[in-house]
Coordinates of C-alpha atoms in Angstrom, one line a residue:
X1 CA 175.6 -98.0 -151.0
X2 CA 176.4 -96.6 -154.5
X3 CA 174.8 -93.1 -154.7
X4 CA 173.9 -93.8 -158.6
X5 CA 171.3 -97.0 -157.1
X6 CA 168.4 -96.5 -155.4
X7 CA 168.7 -95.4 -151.7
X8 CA 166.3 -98.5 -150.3
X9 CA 167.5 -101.7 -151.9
X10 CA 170.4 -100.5 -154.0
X11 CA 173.2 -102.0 -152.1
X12 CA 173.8 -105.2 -154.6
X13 CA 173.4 -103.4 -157.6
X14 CA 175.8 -102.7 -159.7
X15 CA 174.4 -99.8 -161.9
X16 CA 171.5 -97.4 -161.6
X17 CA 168.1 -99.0 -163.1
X18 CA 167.5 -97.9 -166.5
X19 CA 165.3 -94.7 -166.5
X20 CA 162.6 -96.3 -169.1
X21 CA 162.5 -98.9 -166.6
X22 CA 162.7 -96.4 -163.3
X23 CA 159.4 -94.7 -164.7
X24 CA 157.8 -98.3 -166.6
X25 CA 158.1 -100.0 -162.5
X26 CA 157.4 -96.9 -160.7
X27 CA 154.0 -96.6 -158.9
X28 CA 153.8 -93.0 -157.2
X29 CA 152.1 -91.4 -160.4
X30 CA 148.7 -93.9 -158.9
X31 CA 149.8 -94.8 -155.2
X32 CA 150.2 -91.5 -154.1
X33 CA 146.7 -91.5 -153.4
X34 CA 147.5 -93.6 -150.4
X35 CA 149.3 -91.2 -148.5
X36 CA 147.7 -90.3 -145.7
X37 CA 147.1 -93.8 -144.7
X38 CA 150.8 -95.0 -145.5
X39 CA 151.3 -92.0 -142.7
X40 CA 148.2 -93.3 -140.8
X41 CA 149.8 -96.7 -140.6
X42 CA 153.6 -95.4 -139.7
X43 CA 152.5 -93.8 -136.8
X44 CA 151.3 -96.6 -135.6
X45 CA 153.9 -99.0 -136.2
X46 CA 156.5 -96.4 -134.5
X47 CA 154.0 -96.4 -131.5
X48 CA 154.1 -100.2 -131.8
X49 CA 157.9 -99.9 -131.7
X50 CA 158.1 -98.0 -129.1
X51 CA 156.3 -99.8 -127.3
X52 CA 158.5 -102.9 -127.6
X53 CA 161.4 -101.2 -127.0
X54 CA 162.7 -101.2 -130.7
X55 CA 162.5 -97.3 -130.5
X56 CA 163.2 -95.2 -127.4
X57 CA 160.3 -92.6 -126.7
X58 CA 162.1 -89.7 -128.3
X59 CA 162.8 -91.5 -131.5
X60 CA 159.2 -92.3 -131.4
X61 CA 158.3 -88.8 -130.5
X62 CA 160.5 -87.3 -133.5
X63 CA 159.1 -89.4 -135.8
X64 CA 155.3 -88.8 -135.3
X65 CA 156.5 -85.2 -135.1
X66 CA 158.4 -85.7 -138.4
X67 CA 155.1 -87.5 -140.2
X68 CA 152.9 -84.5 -138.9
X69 CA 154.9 -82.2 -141.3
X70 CA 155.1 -84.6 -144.3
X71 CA 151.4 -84.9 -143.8
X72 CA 151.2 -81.6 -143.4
X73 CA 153.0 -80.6 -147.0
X74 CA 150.6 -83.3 -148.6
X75 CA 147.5 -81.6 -147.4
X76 CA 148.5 -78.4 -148.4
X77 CA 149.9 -79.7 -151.9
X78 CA 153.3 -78.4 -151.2
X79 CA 154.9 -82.0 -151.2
X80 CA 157.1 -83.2 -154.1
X81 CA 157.0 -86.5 -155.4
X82 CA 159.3 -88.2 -156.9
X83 CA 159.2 -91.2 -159.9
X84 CA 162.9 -91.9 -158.7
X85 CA 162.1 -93.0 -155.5
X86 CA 159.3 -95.4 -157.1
X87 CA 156.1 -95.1 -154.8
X88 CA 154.6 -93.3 -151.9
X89 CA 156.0 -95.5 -148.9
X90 CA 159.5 -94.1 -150.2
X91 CA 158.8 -90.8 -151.3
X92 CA 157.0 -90.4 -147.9
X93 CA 160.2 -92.1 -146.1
X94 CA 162.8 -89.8 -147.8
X95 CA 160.5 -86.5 -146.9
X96 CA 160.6 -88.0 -143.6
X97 CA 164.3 -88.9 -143.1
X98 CA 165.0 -85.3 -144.8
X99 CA 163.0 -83.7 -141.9
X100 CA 164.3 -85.1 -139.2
X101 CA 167.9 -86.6 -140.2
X102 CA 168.5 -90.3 -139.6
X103 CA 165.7 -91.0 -136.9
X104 CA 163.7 -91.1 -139.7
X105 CA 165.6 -94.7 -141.4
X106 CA 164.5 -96.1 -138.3
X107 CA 161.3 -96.1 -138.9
X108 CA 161.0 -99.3 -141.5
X109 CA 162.8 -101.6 -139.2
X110 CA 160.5 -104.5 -138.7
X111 CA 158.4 -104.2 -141.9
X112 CA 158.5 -104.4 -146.1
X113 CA 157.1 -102.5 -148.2
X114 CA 155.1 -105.5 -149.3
X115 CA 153.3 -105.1 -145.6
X116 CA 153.1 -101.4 -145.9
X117 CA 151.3 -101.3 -148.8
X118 CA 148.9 -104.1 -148.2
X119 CA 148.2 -102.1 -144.8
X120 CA 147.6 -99.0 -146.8
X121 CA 145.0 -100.1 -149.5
X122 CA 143.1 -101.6 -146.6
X123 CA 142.5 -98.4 -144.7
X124 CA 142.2 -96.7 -147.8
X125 CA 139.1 -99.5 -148.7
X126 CA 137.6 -99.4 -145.3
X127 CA 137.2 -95.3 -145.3
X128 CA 136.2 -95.9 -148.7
X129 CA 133.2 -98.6 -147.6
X130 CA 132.2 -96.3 -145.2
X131 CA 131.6 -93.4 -147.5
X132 CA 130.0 -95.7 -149.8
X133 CA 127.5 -97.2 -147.8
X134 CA 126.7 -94.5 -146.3
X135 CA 125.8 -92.8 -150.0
X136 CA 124.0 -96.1 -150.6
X137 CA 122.1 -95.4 -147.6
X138 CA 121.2 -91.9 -148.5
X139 CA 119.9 -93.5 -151.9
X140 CA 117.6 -96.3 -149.8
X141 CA 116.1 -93.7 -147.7
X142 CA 115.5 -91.4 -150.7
X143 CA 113.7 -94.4 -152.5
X144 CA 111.7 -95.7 -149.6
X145 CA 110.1 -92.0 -148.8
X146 CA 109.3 -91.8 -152.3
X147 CA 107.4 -95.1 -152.5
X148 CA 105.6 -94.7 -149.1
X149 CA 104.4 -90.6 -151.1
X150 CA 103.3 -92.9 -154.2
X151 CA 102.0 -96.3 -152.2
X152 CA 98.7 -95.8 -154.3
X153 CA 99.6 -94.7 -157.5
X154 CA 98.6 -96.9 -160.0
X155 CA 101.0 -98.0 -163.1
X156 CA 101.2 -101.1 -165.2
X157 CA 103.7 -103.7 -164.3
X158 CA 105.5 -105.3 -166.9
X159 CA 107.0 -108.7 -167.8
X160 CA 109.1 -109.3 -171.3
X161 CA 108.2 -105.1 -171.8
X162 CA 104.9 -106.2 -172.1
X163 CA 101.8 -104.8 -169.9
X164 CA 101.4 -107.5 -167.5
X165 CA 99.3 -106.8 -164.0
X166 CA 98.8 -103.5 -162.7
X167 CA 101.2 -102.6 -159.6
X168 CA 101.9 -99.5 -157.5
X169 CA 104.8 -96.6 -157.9
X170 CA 105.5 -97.3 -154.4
X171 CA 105.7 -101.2 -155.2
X172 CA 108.0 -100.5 -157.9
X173 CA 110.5 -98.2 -156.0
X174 CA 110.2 -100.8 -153.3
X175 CA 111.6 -103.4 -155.7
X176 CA 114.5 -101.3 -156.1
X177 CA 114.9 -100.6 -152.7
X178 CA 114.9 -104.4 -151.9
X179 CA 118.6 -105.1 -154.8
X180 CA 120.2 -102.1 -153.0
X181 CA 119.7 -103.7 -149.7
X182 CA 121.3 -107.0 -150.6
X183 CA 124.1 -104.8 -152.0
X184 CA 124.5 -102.6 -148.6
X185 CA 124.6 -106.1 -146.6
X186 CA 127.2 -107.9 -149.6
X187 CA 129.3 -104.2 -148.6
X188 CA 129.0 -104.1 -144.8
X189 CA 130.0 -107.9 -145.1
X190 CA 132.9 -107.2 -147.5
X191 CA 134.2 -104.8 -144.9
X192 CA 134.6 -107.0 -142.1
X193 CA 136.8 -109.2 -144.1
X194 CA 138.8 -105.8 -145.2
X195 CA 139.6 -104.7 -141.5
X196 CA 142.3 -107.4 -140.9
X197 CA 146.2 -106.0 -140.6
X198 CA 148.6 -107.5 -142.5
X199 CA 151.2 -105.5 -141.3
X200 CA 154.1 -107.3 -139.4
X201 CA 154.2 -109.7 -141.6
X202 CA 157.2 -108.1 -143.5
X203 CA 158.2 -109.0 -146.9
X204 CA 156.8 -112.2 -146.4
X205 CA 157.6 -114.1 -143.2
X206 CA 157.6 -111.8 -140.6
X207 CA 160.0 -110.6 -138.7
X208 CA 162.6 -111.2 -135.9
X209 CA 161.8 -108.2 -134.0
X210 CA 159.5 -108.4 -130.8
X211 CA 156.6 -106.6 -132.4
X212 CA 153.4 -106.8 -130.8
X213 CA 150.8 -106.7 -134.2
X214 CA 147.7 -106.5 -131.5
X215 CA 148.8 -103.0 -130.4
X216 CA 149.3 -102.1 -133.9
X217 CA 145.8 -103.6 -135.2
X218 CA 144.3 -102.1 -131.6
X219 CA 146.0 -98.4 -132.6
X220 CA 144.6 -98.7 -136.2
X221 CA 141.5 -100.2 -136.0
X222 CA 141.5 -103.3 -137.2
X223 CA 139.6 -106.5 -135.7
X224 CA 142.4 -108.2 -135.4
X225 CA 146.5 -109.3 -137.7
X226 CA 146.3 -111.3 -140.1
X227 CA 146.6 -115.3 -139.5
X228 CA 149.7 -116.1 -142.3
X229 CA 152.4 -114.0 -143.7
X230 CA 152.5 -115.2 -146.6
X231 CA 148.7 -114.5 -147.5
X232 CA 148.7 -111.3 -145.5
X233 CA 151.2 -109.4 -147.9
X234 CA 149.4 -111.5 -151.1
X235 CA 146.2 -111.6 -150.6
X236 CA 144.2 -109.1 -152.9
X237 CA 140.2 -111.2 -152.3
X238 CA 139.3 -108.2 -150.4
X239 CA 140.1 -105.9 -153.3
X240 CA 138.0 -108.3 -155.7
X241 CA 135.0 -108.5 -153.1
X242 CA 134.8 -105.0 -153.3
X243 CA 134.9 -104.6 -157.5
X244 CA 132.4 -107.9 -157.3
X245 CA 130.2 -106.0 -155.3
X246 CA 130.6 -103.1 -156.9
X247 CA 129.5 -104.5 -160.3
X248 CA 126.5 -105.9 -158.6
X249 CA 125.5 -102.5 -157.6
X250 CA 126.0 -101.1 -161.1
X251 CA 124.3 -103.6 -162.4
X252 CA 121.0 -102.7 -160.2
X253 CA 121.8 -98.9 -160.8
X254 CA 121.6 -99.8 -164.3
X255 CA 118.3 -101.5 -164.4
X256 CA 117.1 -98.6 -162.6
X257 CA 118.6 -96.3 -165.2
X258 CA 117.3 -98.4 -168.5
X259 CA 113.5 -98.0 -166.8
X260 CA 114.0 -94.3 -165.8
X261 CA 115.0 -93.8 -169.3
X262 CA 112.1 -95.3 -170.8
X263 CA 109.7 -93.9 -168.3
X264 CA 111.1 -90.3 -169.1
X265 CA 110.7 -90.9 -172.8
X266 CA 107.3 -89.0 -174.9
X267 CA 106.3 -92.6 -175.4
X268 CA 105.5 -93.3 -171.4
X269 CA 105.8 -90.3 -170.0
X270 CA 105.8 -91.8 -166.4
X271 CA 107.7 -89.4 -164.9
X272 CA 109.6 -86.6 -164.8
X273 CA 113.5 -85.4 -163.6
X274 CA 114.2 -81.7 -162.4
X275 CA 116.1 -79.9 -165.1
X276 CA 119.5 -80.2 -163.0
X277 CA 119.6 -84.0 -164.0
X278 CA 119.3 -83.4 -167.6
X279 CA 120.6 -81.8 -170.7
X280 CA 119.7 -80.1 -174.2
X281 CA 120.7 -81.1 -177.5
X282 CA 122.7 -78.8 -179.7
X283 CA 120.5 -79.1 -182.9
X284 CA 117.1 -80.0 -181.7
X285 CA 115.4 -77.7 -178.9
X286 CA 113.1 -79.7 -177.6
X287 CA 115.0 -82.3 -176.3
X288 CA 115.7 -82.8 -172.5
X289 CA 117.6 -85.9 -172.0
X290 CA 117.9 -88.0 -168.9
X291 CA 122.0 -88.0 -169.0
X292 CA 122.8 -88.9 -165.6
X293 CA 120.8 -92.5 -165.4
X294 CA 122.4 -93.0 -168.8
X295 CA 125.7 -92.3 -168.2
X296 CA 125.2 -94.5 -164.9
X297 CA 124.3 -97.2 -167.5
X298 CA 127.2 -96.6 -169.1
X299 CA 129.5 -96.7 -166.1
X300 CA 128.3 -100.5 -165.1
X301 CA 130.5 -101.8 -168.0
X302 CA 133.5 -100.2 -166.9
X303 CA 133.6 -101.8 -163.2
X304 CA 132.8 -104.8 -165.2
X305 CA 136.0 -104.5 -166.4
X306 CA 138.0 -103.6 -163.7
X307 CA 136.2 -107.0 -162.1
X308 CA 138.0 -109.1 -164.8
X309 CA 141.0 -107.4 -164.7
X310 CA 141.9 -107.6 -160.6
X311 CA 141.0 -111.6 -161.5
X312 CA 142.7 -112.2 -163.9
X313 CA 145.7 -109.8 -161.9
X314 CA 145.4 -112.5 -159.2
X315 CA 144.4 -116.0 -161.3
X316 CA 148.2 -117.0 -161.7
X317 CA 150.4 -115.4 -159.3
X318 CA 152.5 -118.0 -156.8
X319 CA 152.6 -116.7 -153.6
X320 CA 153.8 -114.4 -152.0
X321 CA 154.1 -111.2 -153.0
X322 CA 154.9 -109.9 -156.7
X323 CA 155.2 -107.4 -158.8
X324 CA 152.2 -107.8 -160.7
X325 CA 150.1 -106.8 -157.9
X326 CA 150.9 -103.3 -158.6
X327 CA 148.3 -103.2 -160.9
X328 CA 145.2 -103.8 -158.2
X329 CA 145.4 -100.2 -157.4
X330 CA 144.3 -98.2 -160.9
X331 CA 141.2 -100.5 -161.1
X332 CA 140.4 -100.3 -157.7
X333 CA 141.1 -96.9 -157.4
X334 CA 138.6 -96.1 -160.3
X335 CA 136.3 -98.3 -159.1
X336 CA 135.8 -96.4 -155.9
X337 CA 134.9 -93.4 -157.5
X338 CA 132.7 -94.3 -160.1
X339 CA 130.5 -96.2 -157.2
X340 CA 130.8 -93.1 -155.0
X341 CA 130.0 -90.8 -158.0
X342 CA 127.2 -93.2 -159.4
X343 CA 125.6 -93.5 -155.5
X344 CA 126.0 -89.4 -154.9
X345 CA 123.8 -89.0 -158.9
X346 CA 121.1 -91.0 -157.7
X347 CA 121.0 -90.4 -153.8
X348 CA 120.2 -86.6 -154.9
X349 CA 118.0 -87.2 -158.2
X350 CA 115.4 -90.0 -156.8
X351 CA 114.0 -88.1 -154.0
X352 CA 113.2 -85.7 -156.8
X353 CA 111.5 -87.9 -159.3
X354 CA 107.8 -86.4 -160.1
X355 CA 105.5 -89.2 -160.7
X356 CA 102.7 -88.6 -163.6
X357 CA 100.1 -90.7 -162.2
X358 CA 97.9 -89.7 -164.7
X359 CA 99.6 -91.1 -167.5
X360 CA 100.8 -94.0 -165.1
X361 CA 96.8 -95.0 -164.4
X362 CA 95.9 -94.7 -168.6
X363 CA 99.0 -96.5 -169.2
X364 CA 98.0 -99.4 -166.7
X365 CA 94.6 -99.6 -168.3
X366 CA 96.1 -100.4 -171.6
X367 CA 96.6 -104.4 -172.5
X368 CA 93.8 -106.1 -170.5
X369 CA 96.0 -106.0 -167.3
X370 CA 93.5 -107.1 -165.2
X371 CA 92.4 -110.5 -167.6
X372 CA 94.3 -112.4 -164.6
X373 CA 92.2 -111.2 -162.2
X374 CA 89.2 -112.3 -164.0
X375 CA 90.8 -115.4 -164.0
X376 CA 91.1 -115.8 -160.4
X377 CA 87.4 -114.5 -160.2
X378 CA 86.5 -117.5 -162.1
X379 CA 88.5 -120.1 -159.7
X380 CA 86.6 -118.6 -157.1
X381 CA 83.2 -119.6 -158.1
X382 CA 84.4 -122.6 -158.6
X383 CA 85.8 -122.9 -161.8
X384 CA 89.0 -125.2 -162.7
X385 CA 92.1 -123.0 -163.7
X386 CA 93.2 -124.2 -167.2
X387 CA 89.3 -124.0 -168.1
X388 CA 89.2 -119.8 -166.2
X389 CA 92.3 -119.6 -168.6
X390 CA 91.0 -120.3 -171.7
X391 CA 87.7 -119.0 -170.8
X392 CA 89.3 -115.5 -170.1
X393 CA 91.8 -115.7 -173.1
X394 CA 88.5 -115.7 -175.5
X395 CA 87.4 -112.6 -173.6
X396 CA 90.2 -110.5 -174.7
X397 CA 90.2 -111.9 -178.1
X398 CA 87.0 -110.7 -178.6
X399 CA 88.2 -107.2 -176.4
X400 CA 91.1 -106.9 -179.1
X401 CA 88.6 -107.2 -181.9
X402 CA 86.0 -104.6 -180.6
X403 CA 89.2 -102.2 -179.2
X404 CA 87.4 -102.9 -175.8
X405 CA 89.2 -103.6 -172.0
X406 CA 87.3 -106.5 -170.1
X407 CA 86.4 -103.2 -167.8
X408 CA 84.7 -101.9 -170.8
X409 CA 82.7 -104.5 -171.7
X410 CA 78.8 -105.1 -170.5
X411 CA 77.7 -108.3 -168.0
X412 CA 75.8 -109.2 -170.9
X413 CA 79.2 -109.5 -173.2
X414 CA 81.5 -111.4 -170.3
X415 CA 78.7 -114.0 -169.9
X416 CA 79.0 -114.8 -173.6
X417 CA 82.0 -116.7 -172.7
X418 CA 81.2 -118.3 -169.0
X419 CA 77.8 -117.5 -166.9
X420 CA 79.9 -117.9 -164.1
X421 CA 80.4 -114.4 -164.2
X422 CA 77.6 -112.4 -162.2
X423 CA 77.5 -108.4 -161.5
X424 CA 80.5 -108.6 -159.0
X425 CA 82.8 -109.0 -161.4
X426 CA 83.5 -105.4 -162.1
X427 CA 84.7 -105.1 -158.7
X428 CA 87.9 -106.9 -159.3
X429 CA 87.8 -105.8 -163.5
X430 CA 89.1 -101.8 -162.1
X431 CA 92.4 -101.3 -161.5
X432 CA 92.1 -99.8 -158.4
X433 CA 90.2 -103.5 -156.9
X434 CA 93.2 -105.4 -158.9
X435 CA 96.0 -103.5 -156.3
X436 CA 94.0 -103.4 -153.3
X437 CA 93.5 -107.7 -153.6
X438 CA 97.1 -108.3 -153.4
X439 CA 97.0 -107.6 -149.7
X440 CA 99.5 -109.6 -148.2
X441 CA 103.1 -109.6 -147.6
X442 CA 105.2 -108.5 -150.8
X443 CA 101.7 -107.4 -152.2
X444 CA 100.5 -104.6 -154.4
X445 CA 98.0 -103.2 -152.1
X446 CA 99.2 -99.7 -150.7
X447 CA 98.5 -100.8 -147.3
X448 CA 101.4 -103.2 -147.6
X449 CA 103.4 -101.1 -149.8
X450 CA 103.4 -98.9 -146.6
X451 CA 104.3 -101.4 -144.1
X452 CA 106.8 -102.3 -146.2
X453 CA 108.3 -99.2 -146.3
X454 CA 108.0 -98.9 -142.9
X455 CA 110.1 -102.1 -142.4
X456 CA 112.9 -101.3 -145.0
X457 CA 113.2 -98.0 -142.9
X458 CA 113.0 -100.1 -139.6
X459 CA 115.9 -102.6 -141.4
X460 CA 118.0 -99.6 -142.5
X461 CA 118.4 -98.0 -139.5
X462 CA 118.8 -100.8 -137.7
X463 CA 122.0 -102.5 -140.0
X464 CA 123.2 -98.9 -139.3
X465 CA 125.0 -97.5 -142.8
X466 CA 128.2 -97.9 -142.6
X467 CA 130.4 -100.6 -140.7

C-alpha cells in the first residue's frame, strides 16, 4: 500500500484523497462520541475471535490489554484524533495497532466498518434509553406526589382557553402524568427493538470466518444478532423510533410548558416556580420569567427537525449501506441531549411548583363553571336534556346581565326559569360538590384523584424505569 493513501482501504488508489474532500467525508469531529462503545464492542468481538479460533489467546489477551490503554487515554482526554484517519473505528484502530504493533490489524478481521459502527450507535442508544427513562421516571414520580399533595385543590378546567368545569390540581398533574406514561412505554418498547447486534454481518454479507455472533450478542448484551446482513448494517428505524418518540415527548413537555407559562403569568397567577427556574429582565425589575418551561417549548421544534431530517436521510437510500448514513449521528446525537436536558429541567422544577389555591378556587368560580351541573341536576328530577340545556343557558344569561354566578343567585331567581329546581340545588351549584360528584374512575373527586395516583405509582414501579 502507497504510504500517500489511506492506511485502511488505500491499496487501489492511485493518489491521496483530496484534503477538502479528506475533512468534507470525514466523521471523527461527531463520531468520536462513540468511543467507548466502538472499544466496548472490540473487546467483544476479539473475545468472540478467540473463541473461534481466529485469534490465539495471547493475541486476544494483547489486544484487550491494548484497548484498556486507548480507553484509558480517551478518559483522561490525552488521546489524539485524527481527520486523516476519517472516524473513530480507525483512529481508535491506529491508537491500537501503535500500542501494541501488528496484533493490533488483527483485530478487524471478520468485520466492516459498516458493522462496527451500526454496533456502536446501538450501545450508544441503549445506555442512552436507559438514562432517559430513568429521568422520565424521576419526572412521573415528581408529578404524581405533587398531585396526590393537591388532590383537593380546586381550579377551573378549561376547554378552547375558556373556563369550562371545575377540576382538581391533582387531576390536572395527573393528566400530565398519564402523556408521559405512554411516552415511557413508546421508550421501553423502542429499546427492545435497539438491542439487536448487527455486528458479523460485515460490510454487507457477512463473512467467511467461523464467527459465532451469539457469543458476541451474549458478551454485549444484546437479545439476540440480527436476522439479515444487508438490513443489519442499513437499517437506521431504530434511530427514527427514538427521534419519533422523542418529538412525542417534546411535544407533551411543551403543553406542559405553554400552561405553566400562562399559570405563572400576573393574569392567573396559579402558581409559582422557585427563583432557581427563572430569570430577571435587564430593563424592567419586576419581571421574573419562567425561562426553563419556555425554552423547553422552544426545544420541541428542534427534535422536530431532526425527526424529518433522519427520514428523509433514510427515504431513498438502496440498500445496503451508504454514505449518506453518516449524517444519522449529528441529529441523533442532539437529540439525546436535548431530551436528557429537557427531562433533568423538569424532573427537578415540578416537585417544586407552589400551588396558589387561593387564586386557583376564585379563578374556578369565574364563568358559571358549574352551569353543567345544574344541568345534570335538572335531568335528575326528571327533566329531558336539550330542555335542562336551554333551561340553564337562560340562567346564565340572566347571571351575565346582573354580574351574578348561578351560586350567587336566590332559589327564588333559579325557579324563574324551571320550578324543578328546589333548595338542594345549591349542593351541587359550589364548587367543592361539582368535584366531589365526579367520583368514579378518571373523575375529579379527590378521592379518586388519590387512587389514581396511587395506581400510576403502583404502574411505575412496576414497568420498572429503564429497560
Amino acid at each position: 500500500m502507497s504510504h500517500t493513501t489511506n492506511q485502511s482501504w488505500g491499496g487501489r488508489f492511485s493518489e491521496p484523497t483530496d484534503a477538502f474532500v479528506a475533512r468534507f467525508t470525514a466523521s471523527v469531529d461527531f463520531d468520536r462520541q462513540l468511543a467507548l462503545h466502538d472499544i466496548q464492542g472490540s473487546r467483544a468481538h476479539a473475545t468472540m475471535l478467540a473463541r473461534v479460533g481466529v485469534l490465539s489467546e495471547d493475541e486476544r489477551d494483547t489486544i484487550l490489554g491494548g484497548l484498556d490503554d486507548v480507553a484509558a487515554d480517551i478518559e483522561a482526554g490525552t488521546f489524539e484524533w485524527s481527520v486523516e484517519l476519517e472516524d473513530v473505528h480507525m483512529n481508535v484502530e491506529a491508537s491500537l495497532t501503535e500500542k501494541i504493533g501488528i496484533t493490533g490489524k488483527k483485530l478487524h478481521t471478520g468485520r466492516s466498518r459498516n458493522d462496527q459502527v451500526a454496533t456502536d450507535i446501538r450501545l450508544f442508544m441503549r445506555d442512552a434509553i436507559d438514562n432517559v427513562a430513568a429521568e422520565l421516571a424521576r419526572l412521573r414520580e415528581g408529578l404524581i406526589d405533587l398531585a396526590d399533595r393537591e388532590a383537593e385543590t380546586i381550579m377551573p378546567g378549561f376547554t378552547h382557553l375558556q373556563s369550562a368545569q371545575p377540576v382538581t390540581f391533582g387531576h390536572h398533574l395527573l393528566a400530565w402524568q398519564e402523556m408521559l406514561a405512554r411516552d415511557h412505554e413508546r421508550l421501553l418498547d423502542c429499546r427492545r427493538r435497539v438491542n439487536v447486534l448487527p455486528l458479523g454481518a460485515a460490510a454487507l454479507a457477512g463473512t467467511t470466518y467461523p464467527i459465532d455472533r451469539h457469543v458476541t450478542a451474549e458478551l454485549l448484551g444484546f437479545e439476540r444478532p440480527a436476522e439479515n446482513s444487508l438490513d443489519a448494517v442499513s437499517d437506521r428505524d431504530f434511530a427514527i423510533e427514538f427521534t419519533s418518540f422523542a418529538s412525542l415527548l417534546l411535544m407533551h413537555l411543551s403543553r406542559m410548558s405553554e400552561e405553566l407559562v400562562l399559570w405563572t403569568s400576573a393574569q392567573f397567577d396559579f402558581i409559582d416556580l422557585p427563583d432557581r427556574f427563572c430569570t430577571g429582565s435587564s430593563i424592567m425589575p419586576q419581571k421574573k420569567n419562567p425561562d426553563v418551561p419556555e425554552l423547553v417549548r422552544g426545544k420541541s421544534g428542534r427534535v422536530y427537525g431532526h425527526l424529518m431530517s433522519l427520514l428523509t436521510l433514510m427515504k431513498s437510500q438502496p440498500l445496503a449501506y451508504n454514505k449518506d448514513n453518516q449524517e444519522d449521528k449529528e441529529p441523533l446525537f442532539d437529540t439525546v441531549r436535548t431530551v436528557q436536558d429537557c427531562l433533568k429541567a423538569f424532573a427537578d422544577m415540578v416537585p417544586a411548583i407552589e400551588a396558589k389555591s387561593a387564586n386557583m378556587f376564585e379563578a374556578a368560580r369565574q364563568g358559571f363553571s358549574t352551569a353543567t351541573d345544574l344541568a345534570d341536576y335538572l335531568v335528575r328530577k326528571g327533566v329531558a336534556f336539550r330542555d335542562a340545556h336551554e333551561i340553564v343557558g337562560q340562567s346564565v344569561a340572566h347571571g351575565l346581565r346582573e354580574g351574578r354566578d348561578l351560586s350567587e343567585m336566590s332559589l327564588e331567581e333559579l325557579q324563574r326559569f324551571s320550578d324543578t329546581i328546589e333548595p338542594d340545588v345549591f349542593e351541587v351549584l359550589t364548587l367543592e360538590g361539582s368535584v366531589a360528584a365526579r367520583n368514579h374512575i378518571g373523575g375529579t373527586a379527590p378521592d379518586q384523584v388519590r387512587a389514581a395516583a396511587q395506581r400510576a405509582r403502583d404502574g411505575l414501579a412496576a414497568s420498572g424505569s429503564t429497560g
